Amino acid sequence: MRIAGIIVSACIMLVAAGAEESAAGPFDFLPEVVATVDSVPIRRDELAAQLTLSRQAPPNADRAVLARLMRQAVEERIYLDIIRQLLAEQRIVPDEASALAYLKEMNALLPRGIPGVPPAEFARLAAEPQFQLNAALHRYFKQCYPDWVKVDDREVENAYRLDQQRFLLPEKLELGVIEVERSRDHARETIEDARARLRQGENFDRVAAEVSPDGVKSSAETMMELFRISGAKIPVRGVSEVLESGDRFLLLMVRERIPARFVPLKDAAPYLREQLAAAKVGRALELLLRRELARRDIRYFPDVPSGGNSVQRK
């Protein structure tokens, strides 16, 4: 059975579903009904429209190539129909809301969220049909066949040790900032006086409120760049030299500095367990589809040869 890539292919068909075409075009040499599943027909023209829409059919392809593409499309349609049926029996629907909820659940399992996937990317990822189907299948197997996707403690620990850098938290800084516009009267003297007061131990927030009552207008990116260039060695509660950025003078105080550290295994384990379980879904899906295919009467009609490594059926 050609299961590899099935989810990607199935999602292409999810996107293409509903496309209508009055003629099969280059596929019209094939029979009108290219397969049946328990006597329910799968029609050539519908799949031909999907193949054309997804641009899988190359221009001027010969009949052998087109026949193989059609066979692949037939098989993928059968796989997808089975998956839809199984999900529907459990009232699981691949949709954007469920995929987004799954992402948020995974993100909440780590102190700093999913490595390499910022929350700003969640909506885009959840909108992809492939991810929606994967999330739905993950839920299905955990609900119906938990032993198939079970992950033991040894697997979790091995995954953590092999890829521990993913769980390295960067240094965390909390900066206090005071800024004075150059155009202000006695700007330089004002910022120098503020620095002297801070170095003598005056409360930072009180000095900031007096010197810069309108708050800080420079961006966080500007602050971090200034810190990187000029303040990296400032100790906690230490104050920078007077810094210059465009039309402003600035002071930086390091309120808190948390060194870089690894998320402990015990904290990373719930996320890794979910991730490893999701990785087992592909194999579990293959086993399930093999079982479900054996229960159905599937017939491929003449001139629709096997697409490659697929299981040969009637």
Coordinates of C-alpha atoms in Angstrom, one line a residue:
M1 CA 0.0 0.0 0.0
R2 CA 1.3 3.4 -0.9
I3 CA 0.6 5.1 2.4
A4 CA 3.6 7.4 2.4
G5 CA 2.4 10.9 1.5
I6 CA -1.2 9.9 1.9
I7 CA -2.0 12.8 4.3
V8 CA -0.5 15.4 1.9
S9 CA -2.4 13.9 -1.0
A10 CA -5.6 13.6 0.9
C11 CA -5.4 17.2 1.9
I12 CA -4.9 18.3 -1.7
M13 CA -8.1 16.4 -2.4
L14 CA -9.8 18.2 0.5
V15 CA -8.9 21.5 -1.0
A16 CA -10.0 20.3 -4.5
A17 CA -13.2 18.7 -3.4
G18 CA -16.2 20.2 -5.0
A19 CA -14.5 21.1 -8.2
E20 CA -16.7 20.4 -11.1
E21 CA -15.7 19.8 -14.7
S22 CA -18.0 18.8 -17.5
A23 CA -15.4 16.7 -19.3
A24 CA -12.5 14.5 -18.4
G25 CA -10.2 16.1 -21.0
P26 CA -7.0 14.1 -21.3
F27 CA -8.4 11.4 -19.1
D28 CA -11.4 10.6 -21.4
F29 CA -9.8 7.4 -22.6
L30 CA -10.5 5.9 -19.2
P31 CA -13.8 4.3 -18.2
E32 CA -16.4 6.7 -16.7
V33 CA -16.4 4.7 -13.5
V34 CA -12.8 4.0 -12.5
A35 CA -13.6 2.1 -9.3
T36 CA -16.2 1.0 -6.9
V37 CA -16.1 0.6 -3.1
D38 CA -18.9 -1.7 -1.9
S39 CA -20.7 -1.0 -5.2
V40 CA -20.5 2.8 -4.7
P41 CA -18.9 4.2 -7.9
I42 CA -15.9 6.6 -8.0
R43 CA -16.2 8.6 -11.3
R44 CA -13.4 9.5 -13.6
D45 CA -14.5 13.1 -14.3
E46 CA -14.6 14.1 -10.7
L47 CA -11.0 12.9 -10.1
A48 CA -9.9 14.3 -13.4
A49 CA -11.1 17.7 -12.4
Q50 CA -9.1 17.4 -9.1
L51 CA -6.0 16.3 -10.9
T52 CA -6.2 19.2 -13.3
L53 CA -6.9 21.7 -10.5
S54 CA -3.9 20.5 -8.4
R55 CA -1.8 20.6 -11.6
Q56 CA -0.6 17.0 -11.1
A57 CA -1.4 16.1 -14.7
P58 CA 1.6 17.4 -16.8
P59 CA 0.8 18.8 -20.3
N60 CA 1.0 16.3 -23.1
A61 CA 1.5 13.4 -20.8
D62 CA 1.0 10.0 -22.4
R63 CA -1.8 7.6 -21.5
A64 CA 0.4 5.5 -19.3
V65 CA 1.3 8.4 -17.1
L66 CA -2.3 9.7 -17.0
A67 CA -3.5 6.2 -16.1
R68 CA -1.0 6.0 -13.2
L69 CA -2.1 9.4 -11.9
M70 CA -5.7 8.3 -12.1
R71 CA -5.0 5.2 -10.1
Q72 CA -3.2 7.2 -7.5
A73 CA -6.1 9.6 -7.3
V74 CA -8.5 6.7 -6.9
E75 CA -6.5 5.1 -4.1
E76 CA -6.2 8.4 -2.3
R77 CA -9.9 9.1 -2.6
I78 CA -10.6 5.7 -1.1
Y79 CA -8.1 6.3 1.8
L80 CA -9.6 9.7 2.4
D81 CA -13.2 8.5 2.4
I82 CA -12.2 5.8 4.9
I83 CA -10.5 8.4 7.1
R84 CA -13.5 10.7 6.9
Q85 CA -15.8 7.9 7.9
L86 CA -13.7 6.9 10.8
L87 CA -13.4 10.4 12.1
A88 CA -17.1 11.1 11.6
E89 CA -18.0 8.0 13.7
Q90 CA -16.2 9.7 16.6
R91 CA -17.6 13.1 15.8
I92 CA -14.2 14.4 15.0
V93 CA -14.0 17.1 12.3
P94 CA -10.8 18.4 10.8
D95 CA -11.3 22.1 11.0
E96 CA -9.4 25.3 11.7
A97 CA -10.8 25.9 15.2
S98 CA -9.9 22.4 16.4
A99 CA -6.4 22.6 14.9
L100 CA -5.8 26.0 16.6
A101 CA -7.0 24.6 19.9
Y102 CA -4.6 21.7 19.5
L103 CA -1.7 24.1 18.8
K104 CA -2.5 26.1 21.9
E105 CA -2.7 23.0 24.0
M106 CA 0.7 21.9 22.8
N107 CA 2.1 25.4 23.3
A108 CA 0.9 25.5 26.9
L109 CA 2.9 22.4 27.7
L110 CA 6.2 24.3 27.7
P111 CA 7.3 27.3 29.7
R112 CA 8.3 29.2 26.6
G113 CA 5.9 27.6 24.1
I114 CA 6.6 25.3 21.1
P115 CA 10.2 25.6 20.0
G116 CA 10.5 27.4 16.7
V117 CA 6.8 28.0 16.3
P118 CA 5.8 31.5 17.7
P119 CA 2.1 32.0 18.5
A120 CA 1.9 34.5 15.7
E121 CA 2.2 31.5 13.3
F122 CA -0.6 29.5 14.9
A123 CA -3.4 30.9 12.8
R124 CA -1.6 30.4 9.5
L125 CA -0.7 26.8 10.5
A126 CA -4.2 26.0 11.7
A127 CA -5.6 27.2 8.4
E128 CA -3.7 24.5 6.4
P129 CA -5.9 21.4 5.6
Q130 CA -2.9 19.1 6.0
F131 CA -2.4 20.3 9.6
Q132 CA -6.1 20.1 10.4
L133 CA -6.2 16.5 9.2
N134 CA -3.1 15.6 11.2
A135 CA -4.5 17.2 14.4
A136 CA -7.8 15.3 13.9
L137 CA -6.0 12.0 13.4
H138 CA -3.9 12.6 16.5
R139 CA -7.0 13.1 18.5
Y140 CA -8.7 10.0 16.9
F141 CA -5.9 7.6 17.8
K142 CA -5.5 8.9 21.3
Q143 CA -9.2 8.4 21.7
C144 CA -9.7 5.1 20.0
Y145 CA -6.4 3.3 19.9
P146 CA -4.3 4.8 22.7
D147 CA -1.9 1.8 22.8
W148 CA -1.0 2.4 19.1
V149 CA 0.4 5.8 19.9
K150 CA 1.5 5.2 23.5
V151 CA 4.9 6.8 24.4
D152 CA 6.9 5.4 27.4
D153 CA 9.3 7.3 29.7
R154 CA 12.4 5.9 28.0
E155 CA 11.3 7.3 24.6
V156 CA 10.7 10.7 26.1
E157 CA 14.1 10.8 27.8
N158 CA 15.9 9.7 24.7
A159 CA 14.2 12.4 22.6
Y160 CA 15.1 15.0 25.1
R161 CA 18.8 14.0 25.3
L162 CA 19.1 13.8 21.5
D163 CA 17.7 17.2 20.9
Q164 CA 18.2 19.1 24.1
Q165 CA 19.2 22.3 22.4
R166 CA 15.6 22.8 21.4
F167 CA 14.8 23.3 25.1
L168 CA 17.5 25.9 25.7
L169 CA 15.9 29.1 27.1
P170 CA 17.9 32.2 26.1
E171 CA 19.0 34.7 28.7
K172 CA 16.1 36.8 29.9
L173 CA 16.5 40.5 30.6
E174 CA 14.3 43.0 32.2
L175 CA 15.5 46.5 31.3
G176 CA 14.5 49.9 32.8
V177 CA 14.8 52.7 30.2
I178 CA 14.9 56.5 30.6
E179 CA 15.0 58.7 27.5
V180 CA 15.3 62.4 26.8
E181 CA 14.9 64.0 23.4
R182 CA 17.9 66.0 22.2
S183 CA 15.6 69.0 21.4
R184 CA 14.6 69.4 25.0
D185 CA 16.3 72.3 26.9
H186 CA 19.4 71.1 28.8
A187 CA 18.8 67.5 27.5
R188 CA 22.4 66.3 28.1
E189 CA 22.6 67.8 31.6
T190 CA 19.2 66.2 32.4
I191 CA 20.2 62.7 31.4
E192 CA 23.6 63.0 33.1
D193 CA 21.9 64.2 36.3
A194 CA 19.5 61.2 36.1
R195 CA 22.4 58.8 35.8
A196 CA 24.1 60.3 38.8
R197 CA 21.0 60.0 40.9
L198 CA 20.5 56.4 40.0
R199 CA 24.2 55.5 40.7
Q200 CA 23.6 57.1 44.2
G201 CA 20.8 54.6 44.8
E202 CA 17.6 56.6 44.1
N203 CA 14.5 54.6 43.0
F204 CA 14.6 54.1 39.3
D205 CA 10.8 54.5 38.8
R206 CA 10.8 57.8 40.6
V207 CA 13.7 59.2 38.6
A208 CA 12.1 58.0 35.4
A209 CA 8.8 59.6 36.2
E210 CA 10.4 62.9 36.8
V211 CA 12.9 62.9 33.9
S212 CA 10.8 61.2 31.3
P213 CA 7.1 61.7 32.3
D214 CA 5.9 60.8 28.8
G215 CA 7.4 57.4 28.9
V216 CA 9.7 55.7 26.4
K217 CA 9.0 56.0 22.7
S218 CA 11.9 54.0 21.3
S219 CA 11.2 50.4 20.2
A220 CA 12.1 47.3 22.1
E221 CA 14.3 46.3 19.2
T222 CA 16.2 49.6 19.6
M223 CA 16.6 49.0 23.3
M224 CA 18.0 45.5 22.8
E225 CA 20.4 46.6 20.1
L226 CA 21.7 49.4 22.3
F227 CA 22.1 46.9 25.2
R228 CA 23.9 44.5 22.9
I229 CA 26.4 47.1 21.7
S230 CA 26.9 49.1 24.9
G231 CA 25.4 47.4 27.9
A232 CA 26.0 43.7 27.8
K233 CA 28.3 43.8 30.9
I234 CA 26.0 45.9 33.0
P235 CA 25.4 44.1 36.4
V236 CA 21.9 43.7 37.8
R237 CA 20.8 47.1 39.2
G238 CA 23.6 48.7 37.3
V239 CA 23.2 51.7 35.0
S240 CA 24.6 52.2 31.5
E241 CA 26.6 55.2 30.3
V242 CA 24.5 57.8 28.5
L243 CA 23.6 56.3 25.2
E244 CA 22.6 58.0 22.0
S245 CA 20.0 56.8 19.4
G246 CA 18.9 59.2 16.7
D247 CA 17.3 62.2 18.4
R248 CA 17.4 60.8 21.9
F249 CA 19.6 60.3 24.9
L250 CA 19.0 57.1 26.9
L251 CA 19.9 55.3 30.1
L252 CA 19.5 51.6 30.6
M253 CA 19.2 49.8 33.9
V254 CA 19.3 46.0 34.2
R255 CA 16.4 45.3 36.6
E256 CA 16.7 41.5 36.3
R257 CA 18.9 39.0 34.5
I258 CA 18.1 35.3 34.2
P259 CA 20.9 33.3 32.7
A260 CA 20.3 31.0 29.8
R261 CA 19.1 27.6 31.0
F262 CA 17.6 24.3 29.7
V263 CA 13.9 23.5 30.3
P264 CA 14.2 20.5 32.7
L265 CA 13.2 17.1 31.4
K266 CA 10.3 16.9 33.8
D267 CA 8.9 20.1 32.3
A268 CA 9.6 19.2 28.7
A269 CA 8.2 15.6 29.1
P270 CA 4.4 16.4 28.6
Y271 CA 5.2 18.2 25.3
L272 CA 7.6 15.5 24.1
R273 CA 5.1 12.8 24.9
E274 CA 2.5 14.6 22.7
Q275 CA 4.9 15.2 19.9
L276 CA 6.2 11.6 19.9
A277 CA 2.6 10.3 19.9
A278 CA 1.8 12.5 16.9
A279 CA 4.8 11.1 15.1
K280 CA 3.4 7.6 15.6
V281 CA 0.1 8.5 14.0
G282 CA 1.5 7.8 10.5
R283 CA 2.3 4.2 11.2
A284 CA -0.9 3.7 13.1
L285 CA -2.9 5.1 10.2
E286 CA -1.2 2.6 7.8
L287 CA -2.1 -0.3 10.1
L288 CA -5.7 1.0 10.4
L289 CA -6.1 1.5 6.6
R290 CA -4.9 -1.9 5.9
R291 CA -7.5 -3.4 8.2
E292 CA -10.3 -1.2 6.8
L293 CA -9.4 -1.9 3.2
A294 CA -9.6 -5.6 3.8
R295 CA -13.2 -5.2 5.0
R296 CA -14.3 -3.5 1.8
D297 CA -15.1 -4.8 -1.7
I298 CA -12.8 -2.6 -3.8
R299 CA -12.8 -3.0 -7.6
Y300 CA -10.6 -1.1 -10.1
F301 CA -11.9 -1.1 -13.6
P302 CA -9.9 -1.9 -16.8
D303 CA -7.3 0.6 -18.0
V304 CA -6.7 2.0 -14.5
P305 CA -3.4 0.2 -13.7
S306 CA -1.7 0.3 -10.3
G307 CA 0.0 3.6 -9.5
G308 CA 3.2 2.0 -8.2
N309 CA 3.7 0.3 -4.8
S310 CA 0.0 0.1 -4.0
V311 CA -1.6 -3.1 -2.7
Q312 CA -3.1 -5.0 -5.7
R313 CA -6.8 -5.5 -5.2
K314 CA -9.5 -7.0 -7.3

